[in-house]
JSON list of N, CA and C in Angstrom, two decimals:
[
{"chain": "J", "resi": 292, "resn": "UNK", "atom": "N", "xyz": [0.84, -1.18, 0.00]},
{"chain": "J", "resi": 292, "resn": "UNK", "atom": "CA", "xyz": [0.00, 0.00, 0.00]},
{"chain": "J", "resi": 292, "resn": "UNK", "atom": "C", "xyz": [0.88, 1.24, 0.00]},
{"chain": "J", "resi": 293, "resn": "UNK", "atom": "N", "xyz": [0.90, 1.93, -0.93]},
{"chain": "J", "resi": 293, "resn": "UNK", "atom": "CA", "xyz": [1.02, 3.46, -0.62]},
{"chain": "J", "resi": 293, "resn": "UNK", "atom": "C", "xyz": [0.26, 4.66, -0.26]},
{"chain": "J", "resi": 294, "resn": "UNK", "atom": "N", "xyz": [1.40, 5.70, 0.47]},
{"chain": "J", "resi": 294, "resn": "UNK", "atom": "CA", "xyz": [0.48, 6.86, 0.45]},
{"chain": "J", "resi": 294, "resn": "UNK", "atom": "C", "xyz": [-0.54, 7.24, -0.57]},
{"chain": "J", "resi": 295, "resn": "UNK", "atom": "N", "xyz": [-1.99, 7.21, 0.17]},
{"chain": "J", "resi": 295, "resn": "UNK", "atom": "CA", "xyz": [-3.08, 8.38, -0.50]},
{"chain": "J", "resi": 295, "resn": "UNK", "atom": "C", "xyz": [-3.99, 6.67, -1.34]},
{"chain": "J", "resi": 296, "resn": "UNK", "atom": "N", "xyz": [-3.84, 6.16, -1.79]},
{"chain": "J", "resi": 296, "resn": "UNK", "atom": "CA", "xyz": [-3.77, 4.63, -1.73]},
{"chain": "J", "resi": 296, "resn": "UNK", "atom": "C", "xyz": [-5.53, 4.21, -0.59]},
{"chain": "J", "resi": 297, "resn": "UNK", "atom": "N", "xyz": [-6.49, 4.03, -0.98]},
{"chain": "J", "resi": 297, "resn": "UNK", "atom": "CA", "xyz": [-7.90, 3.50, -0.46]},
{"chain": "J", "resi": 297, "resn": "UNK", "atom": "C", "xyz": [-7.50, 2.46, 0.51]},
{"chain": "J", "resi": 298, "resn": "UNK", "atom": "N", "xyz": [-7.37, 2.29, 1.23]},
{"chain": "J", "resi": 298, "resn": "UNK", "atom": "CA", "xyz": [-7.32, 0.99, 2.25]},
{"chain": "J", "resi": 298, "resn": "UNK", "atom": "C", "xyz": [-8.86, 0.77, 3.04]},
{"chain": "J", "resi": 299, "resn": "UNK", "atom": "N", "xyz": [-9.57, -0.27, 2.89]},
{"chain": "J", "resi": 299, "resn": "UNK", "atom": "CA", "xyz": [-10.28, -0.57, 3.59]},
{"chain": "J", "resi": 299, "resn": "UNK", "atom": "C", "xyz": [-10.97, -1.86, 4.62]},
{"chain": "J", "resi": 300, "resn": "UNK", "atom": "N", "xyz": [-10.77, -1.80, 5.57]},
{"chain": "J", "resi": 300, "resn": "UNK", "atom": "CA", "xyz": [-10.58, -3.28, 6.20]},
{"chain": "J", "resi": 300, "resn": "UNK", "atom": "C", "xyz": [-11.76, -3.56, 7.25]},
{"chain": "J", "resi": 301, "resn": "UNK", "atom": "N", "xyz": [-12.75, -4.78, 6.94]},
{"chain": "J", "resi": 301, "resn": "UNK", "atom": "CA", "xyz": [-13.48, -5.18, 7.82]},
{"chain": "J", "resi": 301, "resn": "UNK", "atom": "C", "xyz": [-13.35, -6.45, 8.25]},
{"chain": "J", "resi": 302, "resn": "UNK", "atom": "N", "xyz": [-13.59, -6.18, 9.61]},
{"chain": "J", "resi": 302, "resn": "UNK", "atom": "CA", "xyz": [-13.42, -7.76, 10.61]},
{"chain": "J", "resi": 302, "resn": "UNK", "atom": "C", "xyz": [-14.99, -8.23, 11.21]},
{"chain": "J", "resi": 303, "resn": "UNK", "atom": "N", "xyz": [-14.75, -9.27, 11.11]},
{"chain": "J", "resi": 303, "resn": "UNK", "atom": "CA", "xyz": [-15.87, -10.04, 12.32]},
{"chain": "J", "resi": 303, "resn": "UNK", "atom": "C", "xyz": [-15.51, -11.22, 13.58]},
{"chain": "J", "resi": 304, "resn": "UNK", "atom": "N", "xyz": [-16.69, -11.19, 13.57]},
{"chain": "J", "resi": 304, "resn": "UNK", "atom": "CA", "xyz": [-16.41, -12.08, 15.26]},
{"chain": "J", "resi": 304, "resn": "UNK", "atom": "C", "xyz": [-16.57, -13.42, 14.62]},
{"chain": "J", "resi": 305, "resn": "UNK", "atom": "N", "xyz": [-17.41, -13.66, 14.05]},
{"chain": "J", "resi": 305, "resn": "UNK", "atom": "CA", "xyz": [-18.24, -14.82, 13.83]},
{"chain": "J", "resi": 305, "resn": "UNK", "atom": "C", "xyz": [-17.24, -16.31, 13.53]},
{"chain": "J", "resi": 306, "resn": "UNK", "atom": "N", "xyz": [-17.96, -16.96, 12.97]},
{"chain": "J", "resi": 306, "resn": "UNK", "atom": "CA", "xyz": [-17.40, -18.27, 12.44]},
{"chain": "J", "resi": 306, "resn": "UNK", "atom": "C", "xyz": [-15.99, -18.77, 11.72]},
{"chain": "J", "resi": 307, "resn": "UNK", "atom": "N", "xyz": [-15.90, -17.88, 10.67]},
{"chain": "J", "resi": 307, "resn": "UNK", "atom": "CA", "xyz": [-14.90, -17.70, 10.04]},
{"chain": "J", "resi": 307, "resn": "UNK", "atom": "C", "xyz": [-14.95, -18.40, 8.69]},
{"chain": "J", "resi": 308, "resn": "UNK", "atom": "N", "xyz": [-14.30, -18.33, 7.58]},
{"chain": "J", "resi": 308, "resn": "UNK", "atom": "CA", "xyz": [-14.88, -18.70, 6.32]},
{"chain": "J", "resi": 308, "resn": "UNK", "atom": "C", "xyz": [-14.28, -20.26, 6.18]},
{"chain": "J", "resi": 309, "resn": "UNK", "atom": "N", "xyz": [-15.13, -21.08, 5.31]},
{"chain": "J", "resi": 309, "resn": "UNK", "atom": "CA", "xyz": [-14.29, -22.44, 5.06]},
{"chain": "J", "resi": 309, "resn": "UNK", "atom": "C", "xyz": [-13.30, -22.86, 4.42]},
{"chain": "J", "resi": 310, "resn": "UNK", "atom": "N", "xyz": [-12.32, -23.11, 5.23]},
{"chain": "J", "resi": 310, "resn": "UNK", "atom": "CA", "xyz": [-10.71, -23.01, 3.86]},
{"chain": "J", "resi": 310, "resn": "UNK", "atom": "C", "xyz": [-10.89, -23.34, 2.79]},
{"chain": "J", "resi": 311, "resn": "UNK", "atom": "N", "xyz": [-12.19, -24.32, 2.02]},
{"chain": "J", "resi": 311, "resn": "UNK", "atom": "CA", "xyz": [-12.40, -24.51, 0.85]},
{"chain": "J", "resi": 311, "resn": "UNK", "atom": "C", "xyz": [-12.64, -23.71, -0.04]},
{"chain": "J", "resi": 312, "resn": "UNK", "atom": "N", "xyz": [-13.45, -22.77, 0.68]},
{"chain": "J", "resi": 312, "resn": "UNK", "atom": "CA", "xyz": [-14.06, -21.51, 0.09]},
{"chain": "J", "resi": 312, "resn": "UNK", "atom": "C", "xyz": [-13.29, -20.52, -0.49]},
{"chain": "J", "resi": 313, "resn": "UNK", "atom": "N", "xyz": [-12.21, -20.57, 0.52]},
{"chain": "J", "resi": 313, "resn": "UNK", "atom": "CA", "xyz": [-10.99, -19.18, 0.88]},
{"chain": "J", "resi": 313, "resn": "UNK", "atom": "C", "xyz": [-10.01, -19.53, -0.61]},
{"chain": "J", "resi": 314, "resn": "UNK", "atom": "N", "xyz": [-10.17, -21.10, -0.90]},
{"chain": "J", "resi": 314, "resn": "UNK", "atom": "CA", "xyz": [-8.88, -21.20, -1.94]},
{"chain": "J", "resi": 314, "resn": "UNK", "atom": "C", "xyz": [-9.56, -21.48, -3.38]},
{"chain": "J", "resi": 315, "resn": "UNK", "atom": "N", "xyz": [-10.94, -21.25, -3.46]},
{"chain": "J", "resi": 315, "resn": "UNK", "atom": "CA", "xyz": [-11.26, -21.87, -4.65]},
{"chain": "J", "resi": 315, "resn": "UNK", "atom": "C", "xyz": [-11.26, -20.62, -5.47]},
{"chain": "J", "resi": 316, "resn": "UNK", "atom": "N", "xyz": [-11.03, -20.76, -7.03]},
{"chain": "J", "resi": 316, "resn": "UNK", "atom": "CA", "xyz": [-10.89, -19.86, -7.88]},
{"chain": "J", "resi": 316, "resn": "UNK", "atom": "C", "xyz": [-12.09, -19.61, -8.93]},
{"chain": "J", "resi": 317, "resn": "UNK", "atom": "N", "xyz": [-13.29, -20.60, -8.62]},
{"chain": "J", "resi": 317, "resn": "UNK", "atom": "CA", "xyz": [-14.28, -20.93, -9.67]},
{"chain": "J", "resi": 317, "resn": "UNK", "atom": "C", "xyz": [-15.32, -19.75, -9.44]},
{"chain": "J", "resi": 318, "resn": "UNK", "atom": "N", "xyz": [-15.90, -19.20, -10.92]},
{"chain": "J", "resi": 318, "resn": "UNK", "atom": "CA", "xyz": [-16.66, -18.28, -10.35]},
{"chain": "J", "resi": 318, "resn": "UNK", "atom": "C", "xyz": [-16.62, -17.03, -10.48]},
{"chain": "J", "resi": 319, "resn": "UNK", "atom": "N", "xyz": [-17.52, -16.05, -10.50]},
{"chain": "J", "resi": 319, "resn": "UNK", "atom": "CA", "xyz": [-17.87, -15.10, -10.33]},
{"chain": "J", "resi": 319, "resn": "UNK", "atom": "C", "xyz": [-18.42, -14.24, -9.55]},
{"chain": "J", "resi": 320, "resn": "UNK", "atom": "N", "xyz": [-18.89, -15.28, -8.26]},
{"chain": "J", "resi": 320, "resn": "UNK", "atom": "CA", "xyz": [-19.01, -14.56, -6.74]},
{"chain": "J", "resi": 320, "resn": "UNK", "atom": "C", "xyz": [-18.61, -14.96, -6.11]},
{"chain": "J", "resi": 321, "resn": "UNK", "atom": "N", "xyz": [-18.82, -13.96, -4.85]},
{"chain": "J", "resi": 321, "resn": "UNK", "atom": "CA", "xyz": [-18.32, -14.71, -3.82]},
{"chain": "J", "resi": 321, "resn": "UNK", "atom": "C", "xyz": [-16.80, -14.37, -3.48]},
{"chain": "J", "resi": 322, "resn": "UNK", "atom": "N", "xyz": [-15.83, -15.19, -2.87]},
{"chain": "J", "resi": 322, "resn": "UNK", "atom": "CA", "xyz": [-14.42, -14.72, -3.13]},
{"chain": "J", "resi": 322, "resn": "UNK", "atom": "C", "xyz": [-13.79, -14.79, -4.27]},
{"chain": "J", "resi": 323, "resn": "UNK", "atom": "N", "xyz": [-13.83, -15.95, -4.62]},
{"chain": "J", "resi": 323, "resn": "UNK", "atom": "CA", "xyz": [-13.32, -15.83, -6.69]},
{"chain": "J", "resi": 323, "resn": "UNK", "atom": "C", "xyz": [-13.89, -14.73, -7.01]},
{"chain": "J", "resi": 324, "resn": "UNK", "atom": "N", "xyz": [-14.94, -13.98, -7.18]},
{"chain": "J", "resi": 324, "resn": "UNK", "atom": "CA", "xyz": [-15.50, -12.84, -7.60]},
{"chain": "J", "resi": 324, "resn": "UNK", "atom": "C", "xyz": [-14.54, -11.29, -6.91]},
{"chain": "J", "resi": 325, "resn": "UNK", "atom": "N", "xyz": [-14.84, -11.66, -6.08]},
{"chain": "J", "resi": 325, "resn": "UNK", "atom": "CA", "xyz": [-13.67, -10.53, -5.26]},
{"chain": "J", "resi": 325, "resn": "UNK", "atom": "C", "xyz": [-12.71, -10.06, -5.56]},
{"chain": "J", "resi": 326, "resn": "UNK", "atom": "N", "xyz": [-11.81, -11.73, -6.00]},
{"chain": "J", "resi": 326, "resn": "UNK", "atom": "CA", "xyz": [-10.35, -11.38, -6.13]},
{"chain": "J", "resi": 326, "resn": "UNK", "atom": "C", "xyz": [-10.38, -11.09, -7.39]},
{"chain": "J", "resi": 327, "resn": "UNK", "atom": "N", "xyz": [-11.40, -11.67, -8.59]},
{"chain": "J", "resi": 327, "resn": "UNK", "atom": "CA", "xyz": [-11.36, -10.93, -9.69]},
{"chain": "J", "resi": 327, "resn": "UNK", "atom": "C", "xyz": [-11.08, -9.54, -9.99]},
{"chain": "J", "resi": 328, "resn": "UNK", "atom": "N", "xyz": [-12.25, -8.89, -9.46]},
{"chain": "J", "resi": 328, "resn": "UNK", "atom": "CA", "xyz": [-12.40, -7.57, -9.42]},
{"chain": "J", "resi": 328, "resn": "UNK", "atom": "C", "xyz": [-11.45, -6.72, -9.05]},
{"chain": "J", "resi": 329, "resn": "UNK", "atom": "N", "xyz": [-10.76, -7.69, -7.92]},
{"chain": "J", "resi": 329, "resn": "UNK", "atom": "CA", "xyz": [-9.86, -6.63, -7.62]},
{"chain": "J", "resi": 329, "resn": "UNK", "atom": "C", "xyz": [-8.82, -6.19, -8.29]},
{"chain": "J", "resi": 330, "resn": "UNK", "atom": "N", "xyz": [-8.60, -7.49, -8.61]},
{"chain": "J", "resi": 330, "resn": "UNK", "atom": "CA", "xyz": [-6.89, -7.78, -9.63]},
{"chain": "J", "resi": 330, "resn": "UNK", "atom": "C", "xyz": [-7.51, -7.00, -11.22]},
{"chain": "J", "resi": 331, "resn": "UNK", "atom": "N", "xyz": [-8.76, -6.70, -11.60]},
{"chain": "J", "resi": 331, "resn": "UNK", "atom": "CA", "xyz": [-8.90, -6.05, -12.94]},
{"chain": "J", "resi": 331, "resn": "UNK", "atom": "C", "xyz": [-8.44, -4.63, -12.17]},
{"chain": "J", "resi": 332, "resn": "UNK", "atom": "N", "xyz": [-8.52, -4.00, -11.39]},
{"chain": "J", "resi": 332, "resn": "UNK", "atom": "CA", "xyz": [-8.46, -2.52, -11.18]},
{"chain": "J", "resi": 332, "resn": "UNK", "atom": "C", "xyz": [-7.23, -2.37, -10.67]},
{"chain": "J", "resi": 333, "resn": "UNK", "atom": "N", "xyz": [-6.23, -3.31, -10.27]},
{"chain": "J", "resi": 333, "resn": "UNK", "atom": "CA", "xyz": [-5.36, -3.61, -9.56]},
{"chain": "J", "resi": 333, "resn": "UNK", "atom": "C", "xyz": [-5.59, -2.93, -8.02]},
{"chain": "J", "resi": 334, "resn": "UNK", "atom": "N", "xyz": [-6.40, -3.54, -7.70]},
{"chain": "J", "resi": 334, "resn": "UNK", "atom": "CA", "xyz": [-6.32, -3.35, -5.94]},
{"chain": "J", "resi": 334, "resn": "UNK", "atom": "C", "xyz": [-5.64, -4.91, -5.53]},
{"chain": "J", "resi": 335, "resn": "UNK", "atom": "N", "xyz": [-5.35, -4.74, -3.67]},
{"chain": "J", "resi": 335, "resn": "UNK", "atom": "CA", "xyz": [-5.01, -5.66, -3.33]},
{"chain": "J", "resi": 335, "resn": "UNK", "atom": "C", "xyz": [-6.00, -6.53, -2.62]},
{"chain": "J", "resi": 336, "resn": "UNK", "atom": "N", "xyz": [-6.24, -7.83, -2.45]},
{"chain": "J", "resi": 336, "resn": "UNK", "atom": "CA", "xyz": [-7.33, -8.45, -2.02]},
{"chain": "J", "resi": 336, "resn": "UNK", "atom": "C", "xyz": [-6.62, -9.36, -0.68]},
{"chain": "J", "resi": 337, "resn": "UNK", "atom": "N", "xyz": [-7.07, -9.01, 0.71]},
{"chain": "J", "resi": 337, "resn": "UNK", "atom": "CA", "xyz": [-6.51, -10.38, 1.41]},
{"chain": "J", "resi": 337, "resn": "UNK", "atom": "C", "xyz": [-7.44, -10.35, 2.47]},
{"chain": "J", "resi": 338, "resn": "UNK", "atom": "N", "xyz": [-7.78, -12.16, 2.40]},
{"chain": "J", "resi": 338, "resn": "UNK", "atom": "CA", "xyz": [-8.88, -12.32, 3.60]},
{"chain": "J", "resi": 338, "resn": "UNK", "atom": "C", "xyz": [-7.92, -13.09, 4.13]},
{"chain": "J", "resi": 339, "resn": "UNK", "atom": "N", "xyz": [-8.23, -12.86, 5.37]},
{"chain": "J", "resi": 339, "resn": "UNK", "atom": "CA", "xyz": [-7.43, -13.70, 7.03]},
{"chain": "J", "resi": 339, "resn": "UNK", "atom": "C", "xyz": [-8.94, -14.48, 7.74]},
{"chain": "J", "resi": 340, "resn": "UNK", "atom": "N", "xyz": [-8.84, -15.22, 7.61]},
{"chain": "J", "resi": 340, "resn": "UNK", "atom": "CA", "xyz": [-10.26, -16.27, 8.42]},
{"chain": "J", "resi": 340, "resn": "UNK", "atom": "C", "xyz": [-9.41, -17.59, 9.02]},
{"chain": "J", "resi": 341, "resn": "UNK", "atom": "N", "xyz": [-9.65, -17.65, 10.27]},
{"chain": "J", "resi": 341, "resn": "UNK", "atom": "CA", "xyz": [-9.89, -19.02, 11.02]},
{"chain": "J", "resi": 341, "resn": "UNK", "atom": "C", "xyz": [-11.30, -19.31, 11.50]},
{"chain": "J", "resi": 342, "resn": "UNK", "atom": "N", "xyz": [-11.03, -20.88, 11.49]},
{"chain": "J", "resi": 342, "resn": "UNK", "atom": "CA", "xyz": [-12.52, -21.33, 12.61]},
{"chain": "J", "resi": 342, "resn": "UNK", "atom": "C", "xyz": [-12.51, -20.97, 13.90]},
{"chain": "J", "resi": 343, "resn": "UNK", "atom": "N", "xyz": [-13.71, -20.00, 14.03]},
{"chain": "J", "resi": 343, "resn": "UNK", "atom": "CA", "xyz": [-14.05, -19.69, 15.50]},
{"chain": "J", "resi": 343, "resn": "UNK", "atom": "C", "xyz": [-13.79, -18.61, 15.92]},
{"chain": "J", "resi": 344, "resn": "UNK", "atom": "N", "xyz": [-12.80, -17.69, 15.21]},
{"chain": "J", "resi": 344, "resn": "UNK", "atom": "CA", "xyz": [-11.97, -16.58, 15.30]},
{"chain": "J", "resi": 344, "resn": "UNK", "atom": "C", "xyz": [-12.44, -15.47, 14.70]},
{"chain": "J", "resi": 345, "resn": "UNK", "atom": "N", "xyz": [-13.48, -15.56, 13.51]},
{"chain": "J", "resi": 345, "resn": "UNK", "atom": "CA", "xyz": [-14.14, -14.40, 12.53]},
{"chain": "J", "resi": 345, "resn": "UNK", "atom": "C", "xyz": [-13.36, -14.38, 11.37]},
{"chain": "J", "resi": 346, "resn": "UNK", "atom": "N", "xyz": [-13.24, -13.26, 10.59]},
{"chain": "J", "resi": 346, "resn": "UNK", "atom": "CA", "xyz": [-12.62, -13.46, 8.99]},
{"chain": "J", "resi": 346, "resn": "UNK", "atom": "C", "xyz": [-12.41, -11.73, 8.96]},
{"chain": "J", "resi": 347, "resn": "UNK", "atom": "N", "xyz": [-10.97, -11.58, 8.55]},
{"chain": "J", "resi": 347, "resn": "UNK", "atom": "CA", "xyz": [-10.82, -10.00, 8.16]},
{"chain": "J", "resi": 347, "resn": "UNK", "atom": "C", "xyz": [-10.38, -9.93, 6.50]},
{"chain": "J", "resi": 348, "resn": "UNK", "atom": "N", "xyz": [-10.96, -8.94, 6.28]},
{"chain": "J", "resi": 348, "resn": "UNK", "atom": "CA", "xyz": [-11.09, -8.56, 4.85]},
{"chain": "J", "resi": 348, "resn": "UNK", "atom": "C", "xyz": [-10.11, -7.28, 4.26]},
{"chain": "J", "resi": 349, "resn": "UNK", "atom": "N", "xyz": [-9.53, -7.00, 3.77]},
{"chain": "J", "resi": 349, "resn": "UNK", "atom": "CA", "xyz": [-8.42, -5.80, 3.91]},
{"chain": "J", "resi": 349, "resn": "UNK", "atom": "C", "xyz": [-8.84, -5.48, 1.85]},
{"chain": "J", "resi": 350, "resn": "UNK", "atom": "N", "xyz": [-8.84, -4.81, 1.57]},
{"chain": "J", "resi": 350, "resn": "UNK", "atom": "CA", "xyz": [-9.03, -4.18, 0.48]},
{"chain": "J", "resi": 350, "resn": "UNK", "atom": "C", "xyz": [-7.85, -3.24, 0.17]},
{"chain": "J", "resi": 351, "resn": "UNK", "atom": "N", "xyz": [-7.31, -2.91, -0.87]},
{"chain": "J", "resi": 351, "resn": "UNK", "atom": "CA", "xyz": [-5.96, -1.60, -0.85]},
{"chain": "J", "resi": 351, "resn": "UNK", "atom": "C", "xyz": [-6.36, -1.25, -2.38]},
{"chain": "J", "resi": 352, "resn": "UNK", "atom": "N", "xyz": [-6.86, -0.30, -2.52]},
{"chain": "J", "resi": 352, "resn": "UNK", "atom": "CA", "xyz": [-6.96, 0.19, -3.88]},
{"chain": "J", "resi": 352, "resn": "UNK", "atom": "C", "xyz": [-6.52, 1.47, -4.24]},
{"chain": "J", "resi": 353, "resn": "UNK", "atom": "N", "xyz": [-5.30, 1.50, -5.57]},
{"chain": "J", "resi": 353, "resn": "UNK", "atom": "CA", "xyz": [-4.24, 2.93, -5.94]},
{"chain": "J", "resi": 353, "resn": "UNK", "atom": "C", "xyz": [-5.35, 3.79, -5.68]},
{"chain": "J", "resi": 354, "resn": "UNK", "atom": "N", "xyz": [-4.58, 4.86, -5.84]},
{"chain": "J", "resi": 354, "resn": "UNK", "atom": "CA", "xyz": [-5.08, 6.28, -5.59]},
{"chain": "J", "resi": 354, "resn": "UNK", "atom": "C", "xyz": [-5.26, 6.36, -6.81]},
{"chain": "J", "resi": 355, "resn": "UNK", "atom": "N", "xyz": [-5.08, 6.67, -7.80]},
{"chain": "J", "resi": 355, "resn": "UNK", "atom": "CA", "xyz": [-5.38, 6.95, -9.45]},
{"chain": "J", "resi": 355, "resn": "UNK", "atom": "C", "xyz": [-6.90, 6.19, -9.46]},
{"chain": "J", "resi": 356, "resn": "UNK", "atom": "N", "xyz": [-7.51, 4.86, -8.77]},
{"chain": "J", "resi": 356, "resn": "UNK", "atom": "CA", "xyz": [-8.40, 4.09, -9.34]},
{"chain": "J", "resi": 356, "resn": "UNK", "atom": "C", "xyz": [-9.44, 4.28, -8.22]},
{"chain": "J", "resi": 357, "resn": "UNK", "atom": "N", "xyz": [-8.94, 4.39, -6.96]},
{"chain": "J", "resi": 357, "resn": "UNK", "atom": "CA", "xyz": [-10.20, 5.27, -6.12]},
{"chain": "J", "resi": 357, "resn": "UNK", "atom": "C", "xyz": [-10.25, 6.08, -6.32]},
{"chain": "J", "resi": 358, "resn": "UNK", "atom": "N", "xyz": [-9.78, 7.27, -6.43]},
{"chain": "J", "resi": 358, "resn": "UNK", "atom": "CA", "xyz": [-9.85, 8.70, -6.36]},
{"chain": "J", "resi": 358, "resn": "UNK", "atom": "C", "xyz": [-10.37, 9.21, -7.76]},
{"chain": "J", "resi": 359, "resn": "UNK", "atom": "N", "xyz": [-10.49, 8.33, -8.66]},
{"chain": "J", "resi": 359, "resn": "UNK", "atom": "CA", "xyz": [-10.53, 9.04, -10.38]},
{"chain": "J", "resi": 359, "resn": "UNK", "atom": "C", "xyz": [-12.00, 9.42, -10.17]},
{"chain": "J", "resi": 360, "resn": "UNK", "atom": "N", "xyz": [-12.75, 11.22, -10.69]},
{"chain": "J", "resi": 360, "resn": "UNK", "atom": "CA", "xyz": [-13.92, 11.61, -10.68]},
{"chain": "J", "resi": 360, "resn": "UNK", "atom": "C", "xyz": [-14.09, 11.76, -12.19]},
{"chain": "J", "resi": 361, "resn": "UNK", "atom": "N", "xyz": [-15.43, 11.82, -11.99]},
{"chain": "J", "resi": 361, "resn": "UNK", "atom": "CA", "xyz": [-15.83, 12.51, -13.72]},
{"chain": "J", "resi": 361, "resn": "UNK", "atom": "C", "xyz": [-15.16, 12.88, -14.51]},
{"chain": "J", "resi": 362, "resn": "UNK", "atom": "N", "xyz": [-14.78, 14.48, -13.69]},
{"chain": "J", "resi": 362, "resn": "UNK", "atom": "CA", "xyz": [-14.86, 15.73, -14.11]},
{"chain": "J", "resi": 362, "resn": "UNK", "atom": "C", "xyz": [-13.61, 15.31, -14.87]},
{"chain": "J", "resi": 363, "resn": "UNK", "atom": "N", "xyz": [-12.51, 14.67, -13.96]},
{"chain": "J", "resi": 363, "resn": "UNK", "atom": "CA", "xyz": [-11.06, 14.09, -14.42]},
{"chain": "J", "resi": 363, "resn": "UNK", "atom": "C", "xyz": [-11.17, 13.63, -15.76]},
{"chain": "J", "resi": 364, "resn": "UNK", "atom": "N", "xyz": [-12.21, 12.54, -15.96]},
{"chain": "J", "resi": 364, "resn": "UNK", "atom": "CA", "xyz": [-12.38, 11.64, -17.26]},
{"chain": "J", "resi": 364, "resn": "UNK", "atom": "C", "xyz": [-13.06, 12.62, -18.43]},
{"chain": "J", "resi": 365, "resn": "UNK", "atom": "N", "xyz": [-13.84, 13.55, -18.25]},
{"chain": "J", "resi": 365, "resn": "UNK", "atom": "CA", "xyz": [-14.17, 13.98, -19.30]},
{"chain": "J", "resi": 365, "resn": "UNK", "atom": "C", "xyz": [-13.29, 14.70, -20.08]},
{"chain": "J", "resi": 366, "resn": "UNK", "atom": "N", "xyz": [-12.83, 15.74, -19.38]},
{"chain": "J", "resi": 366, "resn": "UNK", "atom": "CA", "xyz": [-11.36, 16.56, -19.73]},
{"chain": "J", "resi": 366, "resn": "UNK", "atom": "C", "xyz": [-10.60, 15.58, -20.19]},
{"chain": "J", "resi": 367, "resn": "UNK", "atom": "N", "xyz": [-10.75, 14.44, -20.22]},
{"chain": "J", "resi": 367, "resn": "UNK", "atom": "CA", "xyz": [-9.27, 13.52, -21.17]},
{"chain": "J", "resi": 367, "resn": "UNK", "atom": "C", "xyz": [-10.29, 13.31, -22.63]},
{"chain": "J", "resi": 368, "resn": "UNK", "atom": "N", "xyz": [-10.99, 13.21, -22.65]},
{"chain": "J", "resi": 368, "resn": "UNK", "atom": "CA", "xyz": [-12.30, 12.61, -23.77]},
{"chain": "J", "resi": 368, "resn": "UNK", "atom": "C", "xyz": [-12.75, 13.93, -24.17]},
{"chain": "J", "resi": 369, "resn": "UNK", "atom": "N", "xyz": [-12.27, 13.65, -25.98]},
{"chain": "J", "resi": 369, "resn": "UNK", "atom": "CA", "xyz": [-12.77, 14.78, -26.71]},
{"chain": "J", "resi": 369, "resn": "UNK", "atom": "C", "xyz": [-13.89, 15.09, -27.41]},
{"chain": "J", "resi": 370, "resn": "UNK", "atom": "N", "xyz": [-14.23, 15.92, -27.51]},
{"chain": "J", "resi": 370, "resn": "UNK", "atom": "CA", "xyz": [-15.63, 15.87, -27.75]},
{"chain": "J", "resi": 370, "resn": "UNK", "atom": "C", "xyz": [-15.69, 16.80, -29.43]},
{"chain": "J", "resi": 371, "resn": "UNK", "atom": "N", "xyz": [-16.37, 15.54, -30.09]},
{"chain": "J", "resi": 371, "resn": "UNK", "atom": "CA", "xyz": [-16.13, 15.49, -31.78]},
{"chain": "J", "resi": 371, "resn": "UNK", "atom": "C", "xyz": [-16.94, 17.19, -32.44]}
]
């Protein structure tokens, strides 16, 4: 992660996810879906889960790809 750089991280108490779950790549939701998404925008994706312990979720996405507004994109796009 760098400065200015989206970081966002949620934890729980609960159960914790099933290591099967955590490693499978099939898919479009769910965590395969996740890590998709993330890796197209290049953010970083990492879940931490044990049984019994809860599951933390950490998100890190550049500053160029959180931060990009409109106003930014139109001014690059010319208008015929």
């Amino acid at each position: 992660m760098r400065p200015g750089d989206l970081r966002m991280v949620v934890r729980d108490d609960g159960c914790g996810i099933d290591p099967g779950v955590l490693a499978s790549s099939e898919g479009d939701c769910g965590v395969p879906g996740m890590r998709k998404r993330a890796d197209r925008i290049g953010a970083r994706l990492r879940i931490r889960s044990q049984a019994g312990t809860g599951t933390e979720v950490e998100l890190s996405v550049p500053e160029a790809v959180a931060f990009h507004t409109q106003a930014a994109s139109s001014r690059r796009e010319t208008v015929p």
